[in-house]
Amino acid sequence: MSKSSNTVPVPDIEPSAAQVLCRAVQLDQEKKYSEAVTCYEQGIRLLLQAAKGVHDAKKRDHYKKKIEEYLARAENLKQLNADAKKLQKHTRIEIGEGDKGYSYGTLLLPYLDSNLTSVTVEDPYIRTTSQLYNLQRFSEALIAGAPNFRSLHLVTSCGGQSTSGQAEVQKKGLQEISEALALHNVSFTYCFSESLHDRDIKLDNGWTIQIGRGLDYFQRLDRNRFSIGSGDYNLRPCRQTTVDIFHTSALR
């Protein structure tokens, strides 16, 4: 009896499934999750169809394992898409003078996830010791909230030749931050730009955070080394600023 016209022989299905699933993985790596889910589901259907015609137990088990892996990833991406939809594509936060409760962790936490691997900070004022401590605290928030965070790149301005002492403080501080991050398997790179004015924090999971004052939006504490807020930035008063948070999908 001839096969139904909508039945594709296993040898034809297998390369088709491989092609579709390769495309799914590529889209996944490009963080185009909605499109990746569609391809994963299509590839899984093809694999299931191919598995029906396989009689070799070892090969059938291999198919089953791959189907389970791709299915788990597709379900994970569906959840990520659902979580992203719960967050507004654009959020504005107005921080008033003296307000508290706006540590880096508090601001970042809703936008940190297991897909975040790399962050770029563009801030012209990471020069002084206090500003370098801000970068350190910011890095701690990323490490605590994003389990796969592995790379931090900073674009800032140089301390300047006229303030050679500050330039030396900056250089030494950045080197020490690099060494500290390396202990947590995070690579740190930086470069200088004298034309930099904007302050952007770009997360590779699609979110961008713009803080009007950059990372330096906290008020200075008094000289008491035990001042409340020196450790927990949620307890430190802020300077007035605006925070804009948006997703790349909002720009499409």
Short mmCIF file of C-alpha atoms in Angstrom, two decimals:
data_model
loop_
_atom_site.label_atom_id
_atom_site.label_comp_id
_atom_site.label_asym_id
_atom_site.label_seq_id
_atom_site.Cartn_x
_atom_site.Cartn_y
_atom_site.Cartn_z
CA MET A 1 0.00 0.00 0.00
CA SER A 2 1.38 3.39 -0.89
CA LYS A 3 2.16 5.86 1.87
CA SER A 4 -0.11 8.79 2.54
CA SER A 5 0.91 11.91 0.67
CA ASN A 6 1.46 13.80 3.95
CA THR A 7 3.87 11.21 5.38
CA VAL A 8 7.55 12.06 4.99
CA PRO A 9 10.10 9.20 5.09
CA VAL A 10 12.37 9.21 8.17
CA PRO A 11 15.55 9.90 6.13
CA ASP A 12 13.90 13.10 4.85
CA ILE A 13 12.54 14.17 8.22
CA GLU A 14 15.84 13.90 10.12
CA PRO A 15 17.80 16.54 8.16
CA SER A 16 14.74 18.79 8.13
CA ALA A 17 14.48 18.56 11.91
CA ALA A 18 18.21 19.22 12.28
CA GLN A 19 17.98 22.31 10.08
CA VAL A 20 15.01 23.74 11.98
CA LEU A 21 16.57 23.03 15.38
CA CYS A 22 19.89 24.59 14.33
CA ARG A 23 17.92 27.69 13.41
CA ALA A 24 16.19 27.56 16.81
CA VAL A 25 19.54 27.43 18.61
CA GLN A 26 20.83 30.35 16.53
CA LEU A 27 17.77 32.46 17.35
CA ASP A 28 18.12 31.45 21.00
CA GLN A 29 21.74 32.65 21.05
CA GLU A 30 20.65 35.91 19.41
CA LYS A 31 18.08 36.26 22.21
CA LYS A 32 15.18 36.27 19.74
CA TYR A 33 13.23 34.07 22.08
CA SER A 34 9.75 34.20 20.54
CA GLU A 35 11.08 33.13 17.15
CA ALA A 36 13.30 30.51 18.79
CA VAL A 37 10.31 28.92 20.55
CA THR A 38 8.48 28.59 17.23
CA CYS A 39 11.47 26.83 15.64
CA TYR A 40 12.03 24.59 18.67
CA GLU A 41 8.40 23.46 18.56
CA GLN A 42 8.54 22.84 14.82
CA GLY A 43 11.79 20.88 15.18
CA ILE A 44 10.39 18.84 18.06
CA ARG A 45 7.35 17.88 15.98
CA LEU A 46 9.63 16.71 13.17
CA LEU A 47 11.76 14.69 15.60
CA LEU A 48 8.68 13.05 17.08
CA GLN A 49 7.53 12.15 13.59
CA ALA A 50 10.95 10.74 12.73
CA ALA A 51 11.13 8.76 15.99
CA LYS A 52 7.95 6.87 15.10
CA GLY A 53 9.75 5.19 12.21
CA VAL A 54 12.88 4.23 14.17
CA HIS A 55 13.17 0.63 15.33
CA ASP A 56 16.71 0.73 16.73
CA ALA A 57 16.37 1.12 20.52
CA LYS A 58 19.62 3.07 20.93
CA LYS A 59 18.69 5.59 18.27
CA ARG A 60 15.17 5.87 19.65
CA ASP A 61 16.57 6.67 23.11
CA HIS A 62 18.83 9.29 21.53
CA TYR A 63 15.81 10.90 19.88
CA LYS A 64 13.93 10.85 23.17
CA LYS A 65 16.79 12.54 25.02
CA LYS A 66 17.15 15.30 22.40
CA ILE A 67 13.39 15.89 22.32
CA GLU A 68 13.33 16.27 26.11
CA GLU A 69 16.27 18.72 26.00
CA TYR A 70 14.72 20.90 23.30
CA LEU A 71 11.30 20.75 24.93
CA ALA A 72 12.74 21.89 28.28
CA ARG A 73 14.51 24.79 26.60
CA ALA A 74 11.37 25.81 24.71
CA GLU A 75 9.35 25.79 27.95
CA ASN A 76 12.05 27.86 29.65
CA LEU A 77 11.94 30.44 26.86
CA LYS A 78 8.15 30.58 27.04
CA GLN A 79 8.43 31.44 30.73
CA LEU A 80 11.05 34.10 30.00
CA ASN A 81 8.78 35.63 27.37
CA ALA A 82 5.88 35.61 29.83
CA ASP A 83 8.02 37.25 32.52
CA ALA A 84 9.22 39.91 30.07
CA LYS A 85 5.64 40.76 29.12
CA LYS A 86 4.81 41.36 32.77
CA LEU A 87 7.47 44.07 32.85
CA GLN A 88 6.62 47.28 31.07
CA LYS A 89 8.66 47.90 27.95
CA HIS A 90 9.43 51.36 29.30
CA THR A 91 9.54 52.36 32.94
CA ARG A 92 10.45 55.75 34.41
CA ILE A 93 11.42 56.11 38.05
CA GLU A 94 11.69 59.56 39.63
CA ILE A 95 14.08 59.58 42.57
CA GLY A 96 13.68 62.60 44.83
CA GLU A 97 16.39 64.41 46.76
CA GLY A 98 17.04 62.47 49.95
CA ASP A 99 14.98 59.43 48.94
CA LYS A 100 16.11 56.04 50.19
CA GLY A 101 15.54 52.48 49.01
CA TYR A 102 17.19 52.74 45.60
CA SER A 103 20.29 50.57 45.80
CA TYR A 104 21.68 49.11 42.59
CA GLY A 105 20.25 45.74 43.54
CA THR A 106 16.76 47.20 44.04
CA LEU A 107 16.81 48.95 40.66
CA LEU A 108 18.35 46.04 38.74
CA LEU A 109 16.70 42.98 40.27
CA PRO A 110 13.56 42.87 38.05
CA TYR A 111 15.78 42.86 34.96
CA LEU A 112 18.39 40.30 36.00
CA ASP A 113 17.93 36.69 34.90
CA SER A 114 19.83 33.57 33.87
CA ASN A 115 20.12 34.84 30.28
CA LEU A 116 22.19 37.85 31.31
CA THR A 117 25.87 37.20 30.58
CA SER A 118 27.33 40.59 29.68
CA VAL A 119 26.86 44.21 30.78
CA THR A 120 28.23 47.44 29.33
CA VAL A 121 28.35 50.58 31.48
CA GLU A 122 28.79 53.95 29.79
CA ASP A 123 29.45 56.56 32.47
CA PRO A 124 31.92 59.46 32.14
CA TYR A 125 32.36 59.76 35.90
CA ILE A 126 33.98 56.62 37.26
CA ARG A 127 37.09 58.42 38.47
CA THR A 128 37.21 59.07 42.20
CA THR A 129 37.46 56.53 44.99
CA SER A 130 33.76 56.90 45.87
CA GLN A 131 32.77 56.45 42.22
CA LEU A 132 34.94 53.34 41.99
CA TYR A 133 33.21 51.96 45.08
CA ASN A 134 29.91 52.58 43.29
CA LEU A 135 31.12 50.42 40.40
CA GLN A 136 32.12 47.71 42.85
CA ARG A 137 28.67 47.75 44.50
CA PHE A 138 27.02 47.71 41.09
CA SER A 139 29.11 44.65 40.16
CA GLU A 140 28.05 42.91 43.36
CA ALA A 141 24.38 43.42 42.45
CA LEU A 142 24.99 41.84 39.04
CA ILE A 143 26.80 38.84 40.51
CA ALA A 144 24.08 38.32 43.12
CA GLY A 145 21.18 38.57 40.68
CA ALA A 146 22.46 37.05 37.44
CA PRO A 147 23.95 33.55 37.87
CA ASN A 148 25.49 33.49 34.38
CA PHE A 149 26.95 37.01 34.45
CA ARG A 150 30.48 36.72 33.06
CA SER A 151 31.55 40.01 31.44
CA LEU A 152 31.54 43.69 32.43
CA HIS A 153 32.77 46.43 30.10
CA LEU A 154 33.14 50.05 31.19
CA VAL A 155 33.35 53.11 28.97
CA THR A 156 34.34 56.18 30.98
CA SER A 157 36.53 59.28 30.83
CA CYS A 158 40.13 59.46 31.98
CA GLY A 159 41.04 61.22 35.20
CA GLY A 160 42.95 63.72 33.07
CA GLN A 161 46.55 64.90 32.89
CA SER A 162 45.83 68.02 34.91
CA THR A 163 44.74 65.83 37.81
CA SER A 164 47.40 63.16 37.62
CA GLY A 165 46.73 62.09 41.20
CA GLN A 166 43.12 61.31 40.34
CA ALA A 167 44.21 59.53 37.17
CA GLU A 168 46.45 57.26 39.24
CA VAL A 169 43.63 56.57 41.71
CA GLN A 170 41.36 55.71 38.81
CA LYS A 171 43.85 53.40 37.12
CA LYS A 172 44.70 51.56 40.33
CA GLY A 173 41.05 51.23 41.32
CA LEU A 174 40.00 49.81 37.96
CA GLN A 175 42.82 47.28 38.13
CA GLU A 176 41.77 46.18 41.62
CA ILE A 177 38.14 45.84 40.50
CA SER A 178 39.31 43.71 37.57
CA GLU A 179 41.23 41.43 39.93
CA ALA A 180 38.28 41.17 42.33
CA LEU A 181 35.82 40.30 39.55
CA ALA A 182 38.19 37.68 38.14
CA LEU A 183 37.87 35.78 41.43
CA HIS A 184 34.16 35.44 40.60
CA ASN A 185 34.79 34.36 37.00
CA VAL A 186 33.80 37.75 35.60
CA SER A 187 36.06 39.43 33.05
CA PHE A 188 36.35 43.20 33.32
CA THR A 189 37.50 45.51 30.53
CA TYR A 190 37.41 49.26 30.16
CA CYS A 191 38.23 52.02 27.72
CA PHE A 192 38.31 55.82 27.83
CA SER A 193 36.24 58.20 25.74
CA GLU A 194 36.56 61.95 26.09
CA SER A 195 33.41 62.55 24.01
CA LEU A 196 31.20 60.45 26.27
CA HIS A 197 28.22 62.28 27.76
CA ASP A 198 25.35 59.79 27.94
CA ARG A 199 25.00 57.40 30.85
CA ASP A 200 23.76 53.98 29.78
CA ILE A 201 23.75 50.53 31.35
CA LYS A 202 23.19 47.94 28.63
CA LEU A 203 22.26 44.39 29.61
CA ASP A 204 22.64 41.74 26.92
CA ASN A 205 19.22 40.29 27.77
CA GLY A 206 17.64 43.27 26.01
CA TRP A 207 17.26 45.83 28.80
CA THR A 208 18.85 49.28 28.91
CA ILE A 209 18.91 51.39 32.07
CA GLN A 210 19.57 55.13 31.84
CA ILE A 211 20.25 56.96 35.09
CA GLY A 212 20.46 60.74 34.79
CA ARG A 213 23.41 60.94 37.17
CA GLY A 214 24.97 57.63 36.17
CA LEU A 215 26.05 55.37 39.03
CA ASP A 216 26.90 58.38 41.19
CA TYR A 217 23.37 59.21 42.41
CA PHE A 218 23.93 58.76 46.13
CA GLN A 219 24.55 61.57 48.60
CA ARG A 220 27.87 61.69 50.39
CA LEU A 221 27.80 60.34 53.92
CA ASP A 222 29.38 62.15 56.85
CA ARG A 223 32.90 61.29 57.91
CA ASN A 224 31.75 58.77 60.53
CA ARG A 225 33.09 55.47 59.19
CA PHE A 226 30.15 53.68 60.82
CA SER A 227 27.52 55.81 59.08
CA ILE A 228 24.32 53.93 58.29
CA GLY A 229 24.16 53.46 54.54
CA SER A 230 27.86 52.91 54.03
CA GLY A 231 27.20 49.19 53.67
CA ASP A 232 23.56 48.91 52.61
CA TYR A 233 22.91 51.37 49.79
CA ASN A 234 19.15 51.05 50.32
CA LEU A 235 19.70 53.08 53.50
CA ARG A 236 21.74 55.78 51.78
CA PRO A 237 19.99 59.03 50.77
CA CYS A 238 19.93 59.70 47.02
CA ARG A 239 20.39 62.79 44.94
CA GLN A 240 17.51 63.78 42.70
CA THR A 241 17.61 61.95 39.38
CA THR A 242 15.50 60.13 36.80
CA VAL A 243 15.86 56.48 35.81
CA ASP A 244 14.56 55.26 32.44
CA ILE A 245 14.40 51.53 31.81
CA PHE A 246 13.37 50.12 28.45
CA HIS A 247 13.59 46.93 26.42
CA THR A 248 14.98 46.73 22.90
CA SER A 249 11.57 45.51 21.73
CA ALA A 250 10.19 48.94 22.64
CA LEU A 251 12.37 50.45 19.90
CA ARG A 252 10.98 48.25 17.13
#
